[in-house]
């Protein structure tokens, strides 16, 4: 198990927010490994693991997205999901 950073972007719950976050990451060539989006009323959040946390933070700071970070353990499945039947 490897330690990694989980970044949580908080925002309004409105159409296009996830696309905006993904575009910011894509413009900086950051690969999102995992995404989890949640909403509650008018608020929402995107939790993500990226291949390079420092570059992901730079990508989020560029357009002024607010985020928090937490240390998490990254556990890989024994069999990749694409190989399961």
PDB file of N, CA and C in Angstrom:
ATOM      1  N   UNK A   1       0.844  -1.182   0.000  1.00  0.00           N
ATOM      2  CA  UNK A   1       0.000   0.000   0.000  1.00  0.00           C
ATOM      3  C   UNK A   1       0.887   1.242   0.000  1.00  0.00           C
ATOM      4  N   UNK A   2       0.528   2.154  -0.833  1.00  0.00           N
ATOM      5  CA  UNK A   2       1.297   3.393  -0.947  1.00  0.00           C
ATOM      6  C   UNK A   2       0.483   4.566  -0.433  1.00  0.00           C
ATOM      7  N   UNK A   3       1.169   5.500   0.198  1.00  0.00           N
ATOM      8  CA  UNK A   3       0.504   6.737   0.617  1.00  0.00           C
ATOM      9  C   UNK A   3       0.404   7.664  -0.585  1.00  0.00           C
ATOM     10  N   UNK A   4      -0.682   8.398  -0.640  1.00  0.00           N
ATOM     11  CA  UNK A   4      -0.869   9.386  -1.694  1.00  0.00           C
ATOM     12  C   UNK A   4      -1.723  10.520  -1.139  1.00  0.00           C
ATOM     13  N   UNK A   5      -1.910  11.539  -1.911  1.00  0.00           N
ATOM     14  CA  UNK A   5      -2.744  12.681  -1.519  1.00  0.00           C
ATOM     15  C   UNK A   5      -4.107  12.577  -2.195  1.00  0.00           C
ATOM     16  N   UNK A   6      -5.143  12.787  -1.418  1.00  0.00           N
ATOM     17  CA  UNK A   6      -6.495  12.932  -1.963  1.00  0.00           C
ATOM     18  C   UNK A   6      -6.832  14.411  -1.930  1.00  0.00           C
ATOM     19  N   UNK A   7      -7.228  14.945  -3.059  1.00  0.00           N
ATOM     20  CA  UNK A   7      -7.620  16.343  -3.152  1.00  0.00           C
ATOM     21  C   UNK A   7      -9.134  16.406  -3.224  1.00  0.00           C
ATOM     22  N   UNK A   8      -9.732  17.286  -2.434  1.00  0.00           N
ATOM     23  CA  UNK A   8     -11.173  17.471  -2.434  1.00  0.00           C
ATOM     24  C   UNK A   8     -11.487  18.898  -2.853  1.00  0.00           C
ATOM     25  N   UNK A   9     -12.137  19.025  -3.990  1.00  0.00           N
ATOM     26  CA  UNK A   9     -12.527  20.325  -4.536  1.00  0.00           C
ATOM     27  C   UNK A   9     -13.972  20.579  -4.115  1.00  0.00           C
ATOM     28  N   UNK A  10     -14.211  21.702  -3.462  1.00  0.00           N
ATOM     29  CA  UNK A  10     -15.570  22.071  -3.085  1.00  0.00           C
ATOM     30  C   UNK A  10     -16.094  23.122  -4.053  1.00  0.00           C
ATOM     31  N   UNK A  11     -17.386  23.027  -4.358  1.00  0.00           N
ATOM     32  CA  UNK A  11     -17.960  23.959  -5.327  1.00  0.00           C
ATOM     33  C   UNK A  11     -19.475  23.965  -5.209  1.00  0.00           C
ATOM     34  N   UNK A  12     -20.093  24.796  -6.032  1.00  0.00           N
ATOM     35  CA  UNK A  12     -21.547  24.805  -6.132  1.00  0.00           C
ATOM     36  C   UNK A  12     -21.997  23.557  -6.887  1.00  0.00           C
ATOM     37  N   UNK A  13     -23.174  23.078  -6.570  1.00  0.00           N
ATOM     38  CA  UNK A  13     -23.768  21.958  -7.284  1.00  0.00           C
ATOM     39  C   UNK A  13     -24.472  22.513  -8.519  1.00  0.00           C
ATOM     40  N   UNK A  14     -23.760  22.508  -9.640  1.00  0.00           N
ATOM     41  CA  UNK A  14     -24.346  23.006 -10.881  1.00  0.00           C
ATOM     42  C   UNK A  14     -23.737  22.263 -12.063  1.00  0.00           C
ATOM     43  N   UNK A  15     -24.471  22.185 -13.174  1.00  0.00           N
ATOM     44  CA  UNK A  15     -23.975  21.470 -14.348  1.00  0.00           C
ATOM     45  C   UNK A  15     -22.635  22.041 -14.830  1.00  0.00           C
ATOM     46  N   UNK A  16     -21.752  21.151 -15.227  1.00  0.00           N
ATOM     47  CA  UNK A  16     -20.472  21.556 -15.792  1.00  0.00           C
ATOM     48  C   UNK A  16     -19.321  21.640 -14.810  1.00  0.00           C
ATOM     49  N   UNK A  17     -19.595  21.495 -13.518  1.00  0.00           N
ATOM     50  CA  UNK A  17     -18.527  21.635 -12.529  1.00  0.00           C
ATOM     51  C   UNK A  17     -17.476  20.541 -12.681  1.00  0.00           C
ATOM     52  N   UNK A  18     -17.912  19.292 -12.791  1.00  0.00           N
ATOM     53  CA  UNK A  18     -16.951  18.196 -12.948  1.00  0.00           C
ATOM     54  C   UNK A  18     -16.153  18.370 -14.239  1.00  0.00           C
ATOM     55  N   UNK A  19     -16.800  18.795 -15.308  1.00  0.00           N
ATOM     56  CA  UNK A  19     -16.104  19.032 -16.570  1.00  0.00           C
ATOM     57  C   UNK A  19     -15.058  20.133 -16.424  1.00  0.00           C
ATOM     58  N   UNK A  20     -15.379  21.168 -15.649  1.00  0.00           N
ATOM     59  CA  UNK A  20     -14.441  22.267 -15.426  1.00  0.00           C
ATOM     60  C   UNK A  20     -13.199  21.769 -14.671  1.00  0.00           C
ATOM     61  N   UNK A  21     -13.411  20.951 -13.641  1.00  0.00           N
ATOM     62  CA  UNK A  21     -12.297  20.382 -12.873  1.00  0.00           C
ATOM     63  C   UNK A  21     -11.471  19.472 -13.774  1.00  0.00           C
ATOM     64  N   UNK A  22     -12.136  18.604 -14.537  1.00  0.00           N
ATOM     65  CA  UNK A  22     -11.426  17.679 -15.424  1.00  0.00           C
ATOM     66  C   UNK A  22     -10.625  18.426 -16.487  1.00  0.00           C
ATOM     67  N   UNK A  23     -11.178  19.511 -17.022  1.00  0.00           N
ATOM     68  CA  UNK A  23     -10.456  20.295 -18.035  1.00  0.00           C
ATOM     69  C   UNK A  23      -9.224  20.957 -17.435  1.00  0.00           C
ATOM     70  N   UNK A  24      -9.353  21.482 -16.212  1.00  0.00           N
ATOM     71  CA  UNK A  24      -8.194  22.097 -15.554  1.00  0.00           C
ATOM     72  C   UNK A  24      -7.077  21.076 -15.389  1.00  0.00           C
ATOM     73  N   UNK A  25      -7.430  19.864 -14.991  1.00  0.00           N
ATOM     74  CA  UNK A  25      -6.428  18.807 -14.840  1.00  0.00           C
ATOM     75  C   UNK A  25      -5.862  18.391 -16.195  1.00  0.00           C
ATOM     76  N   UNK A  26      -6.741  18.230 -17.183  1.00  0.00           N
ATOM     77  CA  UNK A  26      -6.307  17.817 -18.514  1.00  0.00           C
ATOM     78  C   UNK A  26      -5.396  18.827 -19.181  1.00  0.00           C
ATOM     79  N   UNK A  27      -5.676  20.108 -18.989  1.00  0.00           N
ATOM     80  CA  UNK A  27      -4.825  21.150 -19.576  1.00  0.00           C
ATOM     81  C   UNK A  27      -3.396  21.083 -19.056  1.00  0.00           C
ATOM     82  N   UNK A  28      -3.230  20.591 -17.827  1.00  0.00           N
ATOM     83  CA  UNK A  28      -1.888  20.450 -17.236  1.00  0.00           C
ATOM     84  C   UNK A  28      -1.341  19.031 -17.407  1.00  0.00           C
ATOM     85  N   UNK A  29      -2.044  18.204 -18.195  1.00  0.00           N
ATOM     86  CA  UNK A  29      -1.630  16.818 -18.467  1.00  0.00           C
ATOM     87  C   UNK A  29      -1.561  15.978 -17.191  1.00  0.00           C
ATOM     88  N   UNK A  30      -2.512  16.222 -16.267  1.00  0.00           N
ATOM     89  CA  UNK A  30      -2.598  15.444 -15.033  1.00  0.00           C
ATOM     90  C   UNK A  30      -3.569  14.295 -15.271  1.00  0.00           C
ATOM     91  N   UNK A  31      -3.155  13.093 -14.917  1.00  0.00           N
ATOM     92  CA  UNK A  31      -4.015  11.928 -15.068  1.00  0.00           C
ATOM     93  C   UNK A  31      -4.782  11.701 -13.772  1.00  0.00           C
ATOM     94  N   UNK A  32      -6.101  11.777 -13.832  1.00  0.00           N
ATOM     95  CA  UNK A  32      -6.928  11.471 -12.678  1.00  0.00           C
ATOM     96  C   UNK A  32      -7.059   9.972 -12.535  1.00  0.00           C
ATOM     97  N   UNK A  33      -6.646   9.442 -11.387  1.00  0.00           N
ATOM     98  CA  UNK A  33      -6.685   8.002 -11.165  1.00  0.00           C
ATOM     99  C   UNK A  33      -8.056   7.580 -10.656  1.00  0.00           C
ATOM    100  N   UNK A  34      -8.615   8.325  -9.716  1.00  0.00           N
ATOM    101  CA  UNK A  34      -9.935   8.052  -9.161  1.00  0.00           C
ATOM    102  C   UNK A  34     -10.672   9.363  -8.943  1.00  0.00           C
ATOM    103  N   UNK A  35     -11.988   9.359  -9.189  1.00  0.00           N
ATOM    104  CA  UNK A  35     -12.848  10.501  -8.921  1.00  0.00           C
ATOM    105  C   UNK A  35     -14.071  10.030  -8.147  1.00  0.00           C
ATOM    106  N   UNK A  36     -14.519  10.836  -7.196  1.00  0.00           N
ATOM    107  CA  UNK A  36     -15.784  10.602  -6.507  1.00  0.00           C
ATOM    108  C   UNK A  36     -16.459  11.951  -6.371  1.00  0.00           C
ATOM    109  N   UNK A  37     -17.651  12.068  -6.921  1.00  0.00           N
ATOM    110  CA  UNK A  37     -18.386  13.319  -6.796  1.00  0.00           C
ATOM    111  C   UNK A  37     -19.600  13.107  -5.900  1.00  0.00           C
ATOM    112  N   UNK A  38     -19.871  14.090  -5.058  1.00  0.00           N
ATOM    113  CA  UNK A  38     -21.041  14.043  -4.186  1.00  0.00           C
ATOM    114  C   UNK A  38     -21.703  15.415  -4.177  1.00  0.00           C
ATOM    115  N   UNK A  39     -23.002  15.404  -3.928  1.00  0.00           N
ATOM    116  CA  UNK A  39     -23.734  16.661  -3.813  1.00  0.00           C
ATOM    117  C   UNK A  39     -24.687  16.597  -2.634  1.00  0.00           C
ATOM    118  N   UNK A  40     -24.982  17.762  -2.103  1.00  0.00           N
ATOM    119  CA  UNK A  40     -25.970  17.905  -1.038  1.00  0.00           C
ATOM    120  C   UNK A  40     -26.565  19.295  -1.172  1.00  0.00           C
ATOM    121  N   UNK A  41     -27.776  19.345  -1.701  1.00  0.00           N
ATOM    122  CA  UNK A  41     -28.406  20.644  -1.915  1.00  0.00           C
ATOM    123  C   UNK A  41     -27.646  21.454  -2.945  1.00  0.00           C
ATOM    124  N   UNK A  42     -27.259  22.666  -2.572  1.00  0.00           N
ATOM    125  CA  UNK A  42     -26.567  23.569  -3.490  1.00  0.00           C
ATOM    126  C   UNK A  42     -25.057  23.390  -3.484  1.00  0.00           C
ATOM    127  N   UNK A  43     -24.539  22.497  -2.639  1.00  0.00           N
ATOM    128  CA  UNK A  43     -23.097  22.288  -2.524  1.00  0.00           C
ATOM    129  C   UNK A  43     -22.688  20.953  -3.140  1.00  0.00           C
ATOM    130  N   UNK A  44     -21.456  20.875  -3.561  1.00  0.00           N
ATOM    131  CA  UNK A  44     -20.927  19.638  -4.109  1.00  0.00           C
ATOM    132  C   UNK A  44     -19.445  19.532  -3.855  1.00  0.00           C
ATOM    133  N   UNK A  45     -18.909  18.342  -4.069  1.00  0.00           N
ATOM    134  CA  UNK A  45     -17.461  18.159  -3.940  1.00  0.00           C
ATOM    135  C   UNK A  45     -16.997  17.090  -4.918  1.00  0.00           C
ATOM    136  N   UNK A  46     -15.745  17.206  -5.294  1.00  0.00           N
ATOM    137  CA  UNK A  46     -15.079  16.227  -6.141  1.00  0.00           C
ATOM    138  C   UNK A  46     -13.838  15.782  -5.386  1.00  0.00           C
ATOM    139  N   UNK A  47     -13.787  14.505  -5.056  1.00  0.00           N
ATOM    140  CA  UNK A  47     -12.593  13.946  -4.420  1.00  0.00           C
ATOM    141  C   UNK A  47     -11.810  13.238  -5.510  1.00  0.00           C
ATOM    142  N   UNK A  48     -10.504  13.465  -5.549  1.00  0.00           N
ATOM    143  CA  UNK A  48      -9.726  12.854  -6.614  1.00  0.00           C
ATOM    144  C   UNK A  48      -8.346  12.429  -6.150  1.00  0.00           C
ATOM    145  N   UNK A  49      -7.872  11.387  -6.797  1.00  0.00           N
ATOM    146  CA  UNK A  49      -6.488  10.954  -6.690  1.00  0.00           C
ATOM    147  C   UNK A  49      -5.891  11.157  -8.070  1.00  0.00           C
ATOM    148  N   UNK A  50      -4.715  11.742  -8.120  1.00  0.00           N
ATOM    149  CA  UNK A  50      -4.055  12.003  -9.397  1.00  0.00           C
ATOM    150  C   UNK A  50      -2.710  11.312  -9.419  1.00  0.00           C
ATOM    151  N   UNK A  51      -2.183  11.102 -10.622  1.00  0.00           N
ATOM    152  CA  UNK A  51      -0.884  10.455 -10.722  1.00  0.00           C
ATOM    153  C   UNK A  51       0.224  11.309 -10.119  1.00  0.00           C
ATOM    154  N   UNK A  52       0.092  12.624 -10.164  1.00  0.00           N
ATOM    155  CA  UNK A  52       1.051  13.529  -9.539  1.00  0.00           C
ATOM    156  C   UNK A  52       0.288  14.605  -8.770  1.00  0.00           C
ATOM    157  N   UNK A  53       0.303  14.494  -7.450  1.00  0.00           N
ATOM    158  CA  UNK A  53      -0.486  15.400  -6.609  1.00  0.00           C
ATOM    159  C   UNK A  53      -0.032  16.851  -6.735  1.00  0.00           C
ATOM    160  N   UNK A  54       1.267  17.093  -6.783  1.00  0.00           N
ATOM    161  CA  UNK A  54       1.748  18.477  -6.866  1.00  0.00           C
ATOM    162  C   UNK A  54       1.296  19.157  -8.153  1.00  0.00           C
ATOM    163  N   UNK A  55       1.349  18.433  -9.252  1.00  0.00           N
ATOM    164  CA  UNK A  55       0.915  18.989 -10.530  1.00  0.00           C
ATOM    165  C   UNK A  55      -0.606  19.194 -10.516  1.00  0.00           C
ATOM    166  N   UNK A  56      -1.342  18.296  -9.865  1.00  0.00           N
ATOM    167  CA  UNK A  56      -2.798  18.445  -9.753  1.00  0.00           C
ATOM    168  C   UNK A  56      -3.140  19.698  -8.949  1.00  0.00           C
ATOM    169  N   UNK A  57      -2.400  19.943  -7.873  1.00  0.00           N
ATOM    170  CA  UNK A  57      -2.646  21.149  -7.069  1.00  0.00           C
ATOM    171  C   UNK A  57      -2.412  22.402  -7.898  1.00  0.00           C
ATOM    172  N   UNK A  58      -1.356  22.410  -8.693  1.00  0.00           N
ATOM    173  CA  UNK A  58      -1.087  23.556  -9.569  1.00  0.00           C
ATOM    174  C   UNK A  58      -2.217  23.744 -10.574  1.00  0.00           C
ATOM    175  N   UNK A  59      -2.725  22.634 -11.109  1.00  0.00           N
ATOM    176  CA  UNK A  59      -3.803  22.698 -12.095  1.00  0.00           C
ATOM    177  C   UNK A  59      -5.074  23.278 -11.477  1.00  0.00           C
ATOM    178  N   UNK A  60      -5.357  22.941 -10.231  1.00  0.00           N
ATOM    179  CA  UNK A  60      -6.555  23.444  -9.562  1.00  0.00           C
ATOM    180  C   UNK A  60      -6.399  24.904  -9.152  1.00  0.00           C
ATOM    181  N   UNK A  61      -5.187  25.285  -8.773  1.00  0.00           N
ATOM    182  CA  UNK A  61      -4.945  26.660  -8.347  1.00  0.00           C
ATOM    183  C   UNK A  61      -5.023  27.636  -9.516  1.00  0.00           C
ATOM    184  N   UNK A  62      -4.665  27.178 -10.723  1.00  0.00           N
ATOM    185  CA  UNK A  62      -4.680  28.050 -11.904  1.00  0.00           C
ATOM    186  C   UNK A  62      -6.011  28.759 -12.095  1.00  0.00           C
ATOM    187  N   UNK A  63      -7.125  28.012 -12.186  1.00  0.00           N
ATOM    188  CA  UNK A  63      -8.422  28.674 -12.354  1.00  0.00           C
ATOM    189  C   UNK A  63      -9.066  29.102 -11.033  1.00  0.00           C
ATOM    190  N   UNK A  64      -8.339  28.981  -9.931  1.00  0.00           N
ATOM    191  CA  UNK A  64      -8.843  29.451  -8.640  1.00  0.00           C
ATOM    192  C   UNK A  64      -9.800  28.502  -7.933  1.00  0.00           C
ATOM    193  N   UNK A  65      -9.695  27.211  -8.195  1.00  0.00           N
ATOM    194  CA  UNK A  65     -10.535  26.229  -7.507  1.00  0.00           C
ATOM    195  C   UNK A  65     -10.025  26.011  -6.090  1.00  0.00           C
ATOM    196  N   UNK A  66     -10.935  26.023  -5.121  1.00  0.00           N
ATOM    197  CA  UNK A  66     -10.513  25.778  -3.739  1.00  0.00           C
ATOM    198  C   UNK A  66     -10.536  24.277  -3.479  1.00  0.00           C
ATOM    199  N   UNK A  67      -9.545  23.802  -2.744  1.00  0.00           N
ATOM    200  CA  UNK A  67      -9.449  22.378  -2.453  1.00  0.00           C
ATOM    201  C   UNK A  67      -8.786  22.177  -1.099  1.00  0.00           C
ATOM    202  N   UNK A  68      -8.983  20.990  -0.555  1.00  0.00           N
ATOM    203  CA  UNK A  68      -8.265  20.566   0.639  1.00  0.00           C
ATOM    204  C   UNK A  68      -7.550  19.276   0.280  1.00  0.00           C
ATOM    205  N   UNK A  69      -6.592  18.909   1.085  1.00  0.00           N
ATOM    206  CA  UNK A  69      -5.868  17.673   0.798  1.00  0.00           C
ATOM    207  C   UNK A  69      -5.755  16.822   2.051  1.00  0.00           C
ATOM    208  N   UNK A  70      -5.682  15.515   1.833  1.00  0.00           N
ATOM    209  CA  UNK A  70      -5.567  14.560   2.934  1.00  0.00           C
ATOM    210  C   UNK A  70      -4.665  13.421   2.498  1.00  0.00           C
ATOM    211  N   UNK A  71      -3.911  12.880   3.440  1.00  0.00           N
ATOM    212  CA  UNK A  71      -3.106  11.694   3.174  1.00  0.00           C
ATOM    213  C   UNK A  71      -4.018  10.479   3.204  1.00  0.00           C
ATOM    214  N   UNK A  72      -3.917   9.627   2.198  1.00  0.00           N
ATOM    215  CA  UNK A  72      -4.708   8.403   2.137  1.00  0.00           C
ATOM    216  C   UNK A  72      -3.812   7.255   1.684  1.00  0.00           C
ATOM    217  N   UNK A  73      -4.284   6.038   1.880  1.00  0.00           N
ATOM    218  CA  UNK A  73      -3.594   4.860   1.378  1.00  0.00           C
ATOM    219  C   UNK A  73      -4.214   4.467   0.044  1.00  0.00           C
ATOM    220  N   UNK A  74      -3.378   4.180  -0.910  1.00  0.00           N
ATOM    221  CA  UNK A  74      -3.859   3.751  -2.231  1.00  0.00           C
ATOM    222  C   UNK A  74      -3.641   2.251  -2.340  1.00  0.00           C
ATOM    223  N   UNK A  75      -4.734   1.534  -2.500  1.00  0.00           N
ATOM    224  CA  UNK A  75      -4.681   0.085  -2.587  1.00  0.00           C
ATOM    225  C   UNK A  75      -5.102  -0.326  -3.987  1.00  0.00           C
ATOM    226  N   UNK A  76      -4.251  -1.062  -4.665  1.00  0.00           N
ATOM    227  CA  UNK A  76      -4.569  -1.537  -6.012  1.00  0.00           C
ATOM    228  C   UNK A  76      -5.205  -2.915  -5.915  1.00  0.00           C
ATOM    229  N   UNK A  77      -6.246  -3.181  -6.721  1.00  0.00           N
ATOM    230  CA  UNK A  77      -6.831  -4.517  -6.727  1.00  0.00           C
ATOM    231  C   UNK A  77      -5.833  -5.529  -7.269  1.00  0.00           C
ATOM    232  N   UNK A  78      -5.951  -6.752  -6.812  1.00  0.00           N
ATOM    233  CA  UNK A  78      -5.038  -7.811  -7.301  1.00  0.00           C
ATOM    234  C   UNK A  78      -5.207  -8.046  -8.790  1.00  0.00           C
ATOM    235  N   UNK A  79      -6.450  -7.985  -9.253  1.00  0.00           N
ATOM    236  CA  UNK A  79      -6.738  -8.160 -10.682  1.00  0.00           C
ATOM    237  C   UNK A  79      -7.296  -6.834 -11.204  1.00  0.00           C
ATOM    238  N   UNK A  80      -6.681  -6.261 -12.229  1.00  0.00           N
ATOM    239  CA  UNK A  80      -7.191  -5.004 -12.767  1.00  0.00           C
ATOM    240  C   UNK A  80      -8.666  -5.128 -13.161  1.00  0.00           C
ATOM    241  N   UNK A  81      -9.423  -4.062 -12.972  1.00  0.00           N
ATOM    242  CA  UNK A  81     -10.846  -4.091 -13.256  1.00  0.00           C
ATOM    243  C   UNK A  81     -11.139  -4.469 -14.709  1.00  0.00           C
ATOM    244  N   UNK A  82     -10.318  -4.018 -15.649  1.00  0.00           N
ATOM    245  CA  UNK A  82     -10.580  -4.324 -17.055  1.00  0.00           C
ATOM    246  C   UNK A  82     -10.376  -5.799 -17.373  1.00  0.00           C
ATOM    247  N   UNK A  83      -9.671  -6.534 -16.507  1.00  0.00           N
ATOM    248  CA  UNK A  83      -9.406  -7.953 -16.750  1.00  0.00           C
ATOM    249  C   UNK A  83     -10.426  -8.864 -16.090  1.00  0.00           C
ATOM    250  N   UNK A  84     -11.339  -8.296 -15.310  1.00  0.00           N
ATOM    251  CA  UNK A  84     -12.349  -9.109 -14.617  1.00  0.00           C
ATOM    252  C   UNK A  84     -13.505  -9.431 -15.552  1.00  0.00           C
ATOM    253  N   UNK A  85     -14.086 -10.595 -15.360  1.00  0.00           N
ATOM    254  CA  UNK A  85     -15.244 -10.956 -16.201  1.00  0.00           C
ATOM    255  C   UNK A  85     -16.461 -11.230 -15.356  1.00  0.00           C
TER     256      UNK A  85
END
